[in-house]
Coordinates of C-alpha atoms and ligand atoms in Angstrom, one line a residue:
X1 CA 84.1 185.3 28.2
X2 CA 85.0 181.4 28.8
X3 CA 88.8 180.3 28.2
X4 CA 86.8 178.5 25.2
X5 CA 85.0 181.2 24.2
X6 CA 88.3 183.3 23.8
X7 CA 90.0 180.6 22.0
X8 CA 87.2 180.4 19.5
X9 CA 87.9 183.9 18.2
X10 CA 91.6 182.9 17.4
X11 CA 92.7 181.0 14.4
X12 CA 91.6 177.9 14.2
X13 CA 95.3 175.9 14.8
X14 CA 95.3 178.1 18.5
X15 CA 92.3 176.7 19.3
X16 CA 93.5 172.8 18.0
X17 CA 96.8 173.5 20.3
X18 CA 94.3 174.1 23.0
X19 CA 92.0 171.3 22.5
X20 CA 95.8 169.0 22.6
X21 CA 96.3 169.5 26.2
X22 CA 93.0 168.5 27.5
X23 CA 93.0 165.8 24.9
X24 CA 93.4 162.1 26.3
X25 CA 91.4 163.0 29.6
X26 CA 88.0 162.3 30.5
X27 CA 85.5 165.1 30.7
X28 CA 85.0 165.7 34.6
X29 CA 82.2 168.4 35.3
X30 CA 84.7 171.7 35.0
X31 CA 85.4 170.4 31.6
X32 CA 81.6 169.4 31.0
X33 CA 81.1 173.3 32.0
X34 CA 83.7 175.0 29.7
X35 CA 82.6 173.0 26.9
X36 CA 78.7 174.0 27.4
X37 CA 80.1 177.6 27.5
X38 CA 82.0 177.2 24.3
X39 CA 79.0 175.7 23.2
X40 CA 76.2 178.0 23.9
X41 CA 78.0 180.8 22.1
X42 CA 77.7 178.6 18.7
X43 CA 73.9 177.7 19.1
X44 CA 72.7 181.1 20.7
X45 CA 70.9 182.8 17.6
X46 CA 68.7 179.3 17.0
X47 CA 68.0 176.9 20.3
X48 CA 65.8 179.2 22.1
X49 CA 63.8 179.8 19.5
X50 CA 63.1 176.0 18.2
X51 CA 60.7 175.5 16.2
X52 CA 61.0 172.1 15.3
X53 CA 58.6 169.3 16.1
X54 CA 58.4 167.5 19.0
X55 CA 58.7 163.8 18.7
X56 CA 54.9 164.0 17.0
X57 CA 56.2 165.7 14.3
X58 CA 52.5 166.0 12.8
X59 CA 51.7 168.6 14.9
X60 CA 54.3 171.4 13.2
X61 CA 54.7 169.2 9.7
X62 CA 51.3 169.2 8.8
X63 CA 51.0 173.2 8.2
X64 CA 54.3 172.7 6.2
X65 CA 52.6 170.0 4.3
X66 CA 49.5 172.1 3.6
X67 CA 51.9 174.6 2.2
X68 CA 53.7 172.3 -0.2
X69 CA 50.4 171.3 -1.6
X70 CA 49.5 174.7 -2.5
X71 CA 52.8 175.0 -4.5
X72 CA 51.6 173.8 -8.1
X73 CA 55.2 174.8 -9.4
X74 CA 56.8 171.4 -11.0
X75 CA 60.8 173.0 -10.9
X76 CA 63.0 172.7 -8.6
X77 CA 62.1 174.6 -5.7
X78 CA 63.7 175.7 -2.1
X79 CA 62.2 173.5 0.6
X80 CA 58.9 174.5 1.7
X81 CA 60.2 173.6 5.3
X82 CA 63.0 176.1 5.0
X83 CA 63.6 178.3 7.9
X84 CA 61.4 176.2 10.8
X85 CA 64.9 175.8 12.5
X86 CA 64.6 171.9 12.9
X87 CA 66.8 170.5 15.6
X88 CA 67.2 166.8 14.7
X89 CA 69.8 163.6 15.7
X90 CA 70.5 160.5 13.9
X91 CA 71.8 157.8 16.0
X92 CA 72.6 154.2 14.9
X93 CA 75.2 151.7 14.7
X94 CA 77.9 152.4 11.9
X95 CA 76.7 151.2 8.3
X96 CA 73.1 151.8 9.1
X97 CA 72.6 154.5 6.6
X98 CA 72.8 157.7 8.6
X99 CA 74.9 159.9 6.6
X100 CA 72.2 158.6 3.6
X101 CA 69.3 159.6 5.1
X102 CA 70.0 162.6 7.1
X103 CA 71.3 164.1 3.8
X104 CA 68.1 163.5 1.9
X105 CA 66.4 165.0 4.8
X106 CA 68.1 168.0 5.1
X107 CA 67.7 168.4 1.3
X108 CA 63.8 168.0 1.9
X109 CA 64.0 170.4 4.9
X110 CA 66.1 173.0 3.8
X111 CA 68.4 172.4 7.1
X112 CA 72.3 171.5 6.8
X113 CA 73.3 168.1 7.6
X114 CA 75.8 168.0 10.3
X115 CA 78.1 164.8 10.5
X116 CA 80.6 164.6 12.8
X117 CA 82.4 162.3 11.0
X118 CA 82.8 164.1 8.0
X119 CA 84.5 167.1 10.1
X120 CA 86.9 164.9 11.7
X121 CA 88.0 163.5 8.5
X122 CA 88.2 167.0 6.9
X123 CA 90.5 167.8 10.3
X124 CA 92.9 164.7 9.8
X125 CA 93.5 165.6 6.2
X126 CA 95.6 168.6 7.6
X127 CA 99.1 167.6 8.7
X128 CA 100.4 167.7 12.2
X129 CA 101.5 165.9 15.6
X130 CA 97.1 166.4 16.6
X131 CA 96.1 165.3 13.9
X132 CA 98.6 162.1 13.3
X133 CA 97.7 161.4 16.9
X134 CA 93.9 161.8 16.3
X135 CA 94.1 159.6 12.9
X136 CA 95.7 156.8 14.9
X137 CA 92.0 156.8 17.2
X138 CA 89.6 157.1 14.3
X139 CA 91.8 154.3 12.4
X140 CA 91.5 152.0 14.9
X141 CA 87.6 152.5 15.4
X142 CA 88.2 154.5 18.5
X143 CA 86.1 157.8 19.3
X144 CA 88.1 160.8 19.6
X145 CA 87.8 163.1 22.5
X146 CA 84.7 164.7 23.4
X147 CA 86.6 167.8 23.7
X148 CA 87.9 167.9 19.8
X149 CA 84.7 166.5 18.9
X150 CA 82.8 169.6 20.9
X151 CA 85.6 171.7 19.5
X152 CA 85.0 170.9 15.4
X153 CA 80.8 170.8 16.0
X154 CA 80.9 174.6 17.5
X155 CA 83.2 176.2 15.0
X156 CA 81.2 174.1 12.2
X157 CA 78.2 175.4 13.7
X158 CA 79.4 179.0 14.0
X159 CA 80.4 179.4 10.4
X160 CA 76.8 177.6 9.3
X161 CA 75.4 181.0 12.0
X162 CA 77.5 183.6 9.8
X163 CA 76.0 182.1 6.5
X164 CA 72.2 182.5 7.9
X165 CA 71.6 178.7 8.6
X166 CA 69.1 178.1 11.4
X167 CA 69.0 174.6 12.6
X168 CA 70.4 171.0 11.5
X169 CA 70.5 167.3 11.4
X170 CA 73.1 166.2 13.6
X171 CA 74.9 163.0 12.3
X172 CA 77.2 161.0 14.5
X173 CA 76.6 163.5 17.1
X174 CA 76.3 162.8 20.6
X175 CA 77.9 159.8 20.3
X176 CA 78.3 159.3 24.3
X177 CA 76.5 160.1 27.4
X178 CA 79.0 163.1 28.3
X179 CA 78.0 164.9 25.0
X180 CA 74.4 164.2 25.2
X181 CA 74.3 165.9 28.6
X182 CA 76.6 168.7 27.0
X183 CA 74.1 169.6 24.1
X184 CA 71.1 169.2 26.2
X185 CA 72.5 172.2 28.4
X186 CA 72.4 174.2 25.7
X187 CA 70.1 173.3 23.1
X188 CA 66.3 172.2 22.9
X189 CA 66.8 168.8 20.3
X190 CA 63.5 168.3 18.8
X191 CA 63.5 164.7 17.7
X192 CA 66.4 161.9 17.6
X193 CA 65.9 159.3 14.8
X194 CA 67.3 155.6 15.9
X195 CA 68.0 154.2 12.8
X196 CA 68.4 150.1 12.8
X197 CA 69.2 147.3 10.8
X198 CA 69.9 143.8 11.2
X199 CA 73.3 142.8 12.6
X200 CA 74.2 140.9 9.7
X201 CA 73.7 143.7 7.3
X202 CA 75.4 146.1 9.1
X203 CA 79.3 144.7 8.9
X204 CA 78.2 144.1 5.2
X205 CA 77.5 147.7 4.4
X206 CA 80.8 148.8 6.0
X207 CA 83.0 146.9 4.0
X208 CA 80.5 148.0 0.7
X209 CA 81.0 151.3 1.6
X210 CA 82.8 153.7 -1.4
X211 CA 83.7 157.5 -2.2
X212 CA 84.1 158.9 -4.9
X213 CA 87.2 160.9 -4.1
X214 CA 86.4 164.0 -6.6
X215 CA 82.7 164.7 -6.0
X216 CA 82.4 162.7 -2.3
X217 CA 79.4 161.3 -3.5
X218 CA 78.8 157.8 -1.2
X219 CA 77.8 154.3 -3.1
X220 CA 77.6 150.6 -1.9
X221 CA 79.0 148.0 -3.4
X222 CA 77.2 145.3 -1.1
X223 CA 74.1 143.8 -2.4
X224 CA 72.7 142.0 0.9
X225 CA 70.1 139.1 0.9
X226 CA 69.4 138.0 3.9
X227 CA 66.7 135.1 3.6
X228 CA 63.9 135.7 5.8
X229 CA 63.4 132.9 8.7
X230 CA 59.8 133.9 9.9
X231 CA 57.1 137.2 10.0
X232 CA 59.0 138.9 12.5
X233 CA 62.4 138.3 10.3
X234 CA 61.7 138.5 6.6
X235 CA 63.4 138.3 3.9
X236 CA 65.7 141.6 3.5
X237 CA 66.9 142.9 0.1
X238 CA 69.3 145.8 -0.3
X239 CA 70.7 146.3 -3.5
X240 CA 74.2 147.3 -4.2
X241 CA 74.2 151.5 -4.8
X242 CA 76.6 151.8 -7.8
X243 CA 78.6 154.9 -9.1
X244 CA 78.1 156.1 -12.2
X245 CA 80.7 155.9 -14.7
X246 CA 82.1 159.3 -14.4
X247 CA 82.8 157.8 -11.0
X248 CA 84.1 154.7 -10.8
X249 CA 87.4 155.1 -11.5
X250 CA 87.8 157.6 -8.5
X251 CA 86.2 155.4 -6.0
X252 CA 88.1 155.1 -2.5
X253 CA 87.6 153.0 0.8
X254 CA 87.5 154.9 4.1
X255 CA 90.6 154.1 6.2
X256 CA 88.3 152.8 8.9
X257 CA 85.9 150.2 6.9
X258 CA 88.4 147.1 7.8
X259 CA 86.7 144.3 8.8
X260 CA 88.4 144.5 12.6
X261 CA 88.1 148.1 12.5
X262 CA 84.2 148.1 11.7
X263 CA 83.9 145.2 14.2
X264 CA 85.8 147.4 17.2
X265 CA 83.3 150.3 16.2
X266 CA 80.4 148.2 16.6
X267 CA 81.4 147.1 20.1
X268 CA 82.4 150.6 20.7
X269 CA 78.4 152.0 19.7
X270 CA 77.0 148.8 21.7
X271 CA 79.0 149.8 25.0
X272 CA 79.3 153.8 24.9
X273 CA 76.5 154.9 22.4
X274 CA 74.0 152.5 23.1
X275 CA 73.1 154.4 25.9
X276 CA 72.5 157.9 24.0
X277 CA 69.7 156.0 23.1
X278 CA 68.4 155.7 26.5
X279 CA 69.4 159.2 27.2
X280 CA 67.2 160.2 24.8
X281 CA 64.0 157.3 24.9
X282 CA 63.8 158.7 28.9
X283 CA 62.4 162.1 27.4
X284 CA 60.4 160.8 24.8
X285 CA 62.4 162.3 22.5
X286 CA 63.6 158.9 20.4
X287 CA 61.8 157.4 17.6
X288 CA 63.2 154.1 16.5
X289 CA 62.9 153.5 12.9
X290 CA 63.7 149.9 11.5
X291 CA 65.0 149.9 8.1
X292 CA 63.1 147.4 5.9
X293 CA 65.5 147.6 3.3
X294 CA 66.9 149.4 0.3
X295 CA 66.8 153.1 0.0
X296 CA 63.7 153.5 -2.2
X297 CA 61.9 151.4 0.6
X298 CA 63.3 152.5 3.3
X299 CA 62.9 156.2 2.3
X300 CA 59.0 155.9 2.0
X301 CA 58.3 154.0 5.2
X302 CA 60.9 157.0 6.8
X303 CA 58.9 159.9 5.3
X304 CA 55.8 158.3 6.6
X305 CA 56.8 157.8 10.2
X306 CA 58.3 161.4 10.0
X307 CA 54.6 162.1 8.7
X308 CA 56.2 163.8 5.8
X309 CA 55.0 161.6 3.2
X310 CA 54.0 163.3 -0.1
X311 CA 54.8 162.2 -3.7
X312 CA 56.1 165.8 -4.2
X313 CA 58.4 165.9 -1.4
X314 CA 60.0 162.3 -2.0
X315 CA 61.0 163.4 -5.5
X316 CA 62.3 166.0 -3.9
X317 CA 64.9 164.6 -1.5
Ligands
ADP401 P1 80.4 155.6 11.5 O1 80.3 155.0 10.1 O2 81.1 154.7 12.5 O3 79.1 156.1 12.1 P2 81.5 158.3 11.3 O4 81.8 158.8 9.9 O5 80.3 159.0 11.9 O6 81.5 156.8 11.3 O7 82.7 158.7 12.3 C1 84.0 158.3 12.0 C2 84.9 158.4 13.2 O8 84.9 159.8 13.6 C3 84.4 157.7 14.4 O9 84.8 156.3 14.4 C4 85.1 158.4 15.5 O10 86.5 158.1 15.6 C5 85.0 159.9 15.0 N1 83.8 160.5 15.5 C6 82.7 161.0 14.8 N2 81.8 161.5 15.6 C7 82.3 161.4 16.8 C8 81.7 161.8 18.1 N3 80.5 162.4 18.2 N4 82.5 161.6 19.2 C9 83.7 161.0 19.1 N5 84.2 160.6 18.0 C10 83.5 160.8 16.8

């Protein structure tokens, strides 16, 4: 069993001691190695037997859709997609809408949503030397190591294995080249969704961006307008995503949505994420989907380039 491996089966603040001393170093390849080993015990029960679509995602979905179609039930029902062990990535610039629309998927296809970001922020509500040092990173827009990263996906992803779960919608995961590399030795991804947006809307939706710190429901308080200065670049509407009034008073701004702060994670996705993208567009795994604008729009034209579109499922999600 790898040194990770061991340190997985221990209580969780032995393994975030461990992850402390290989912290602030880059991952050379004996690290790359350990990791993948820590890894592969996490995704063993699902990655070999992926059943996800490929980046035609027809091919699998439309049996799924035929399916749906038969159901004539009008209640709420578990997602006819439930249990085809989709193995999906959302990549995009901070603000783009991620987190939004990787959590309606997952509620349309009965697979847990996965966001790094959210497990990092659970971890750095704990107290501690780690996690004070880790906070000072994430506050200043920084990404925190691929090790503690690697370290929070596989015990996240362990716990979803002991509950039943077969695959998931990675969010904010990999975030760099090294941990691309790292999840490719170990897992078959089926698709990676490139979400974009304008530039200008992007900074906007950052600083818009509220939590309601009792139910963690997300809302936007930007309303962006950007007037349109040809075909190629219309106009683009997104209205403002409002909490309800149970909610308001309890809203909350994340630490890291400062206007420098969102501006040094930008640079950060153009110089070290950016080229995940890549990674991923060399094995024709990577389909680029340009928001048009607000959620009900943007949701639509998603479903339909996911060839998932169906009245049912969208009232669904
Ligand atoms: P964003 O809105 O920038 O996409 P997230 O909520 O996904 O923000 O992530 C918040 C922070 O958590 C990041 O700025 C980074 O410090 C840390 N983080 C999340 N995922 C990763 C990752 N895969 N690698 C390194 N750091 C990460």
């Amino acid at each position: 069993m790898t040194h990770w491996g061991r340190i997985s089966n221990r209580k969780h603040t032995t393994t975030i001691m461990a992850v402390s001393h290989c912290l602030f170093r880059p991952a050379t390849t004996t690290v790359k190695n350990t990791l993948s080993s820590f890894f592969i015990r996490s995704l063993s029960s699902s990655s070999s037997s992926s059943s996800g679509p490929s980046l035609d995602p027809k091919i699998d979905l439309e049996e799924a859709a035929a399916q749906l179609e038969k159901s004539s039930s009008s209640s709420p029902s578990p997602s006819p997609y439930k249990g085809r062990n989709f193995h999906w990535v959302f990549l995009g610039c901070p603000g783009v809408g991620k987190g939004t629309y990787a959590s309606r998927l997952s509620s349309l296809l009965g697979v847990p949503h996965i966001a790094t970001g959210d497990l990092v922020r659970d971890e750095l509500s704990s107290s501690g030397l780690l996690s004070s040092q880790l906070k000072e990173l994430v506050n200043q827009g920084k990404l925190v190591p691929d090790e503690f990263i690697i370290s929070l996906l596989s015990k996240r992803l362990e716990a979803g294995k002991e509950k039943g779960e077969s695959g998931y919608i990675l969010d904010g995961f990999p975030r760099t080249v090294t941990q691309a590399e790292i999840l490719e030795g170990v897992t078959n991804i089926d698709l990676v969704i490139n979400l974009k947006l304008r530039e200008e809307a992007l900074l906007a939706k950052c600083l818009g961006r509220r939590i309601c710190s009792e139910c963690g429901a997300n809302y936007n308080v930007a309303c962006i307008d950007i007037k349109g200065e040809n075909e190629d670049s219309p106009r683009m509407y997104m209205p403002p995503l409002l909490p309800p009034p149970n909610c308001e008073s309890k809203l909350i701004t994340r630490a890291d949505d400062t206007e420098e702060v969102v501006k040094e994670r930008l640079r950060i996705y153009n110089t070290t994420t950016q080229p995940v993208e890549e990674f991923y567009r060399k094995r024709g795994k990577l389909l680029e989907f340009e928001l048009p604008g607000g959620i009900p729009e943007s949701w639509s034209k998603l479903l339909r380039a996911l060839h998932l579109e169906n009245d049912k499922q969208s009232a669904i999600a």
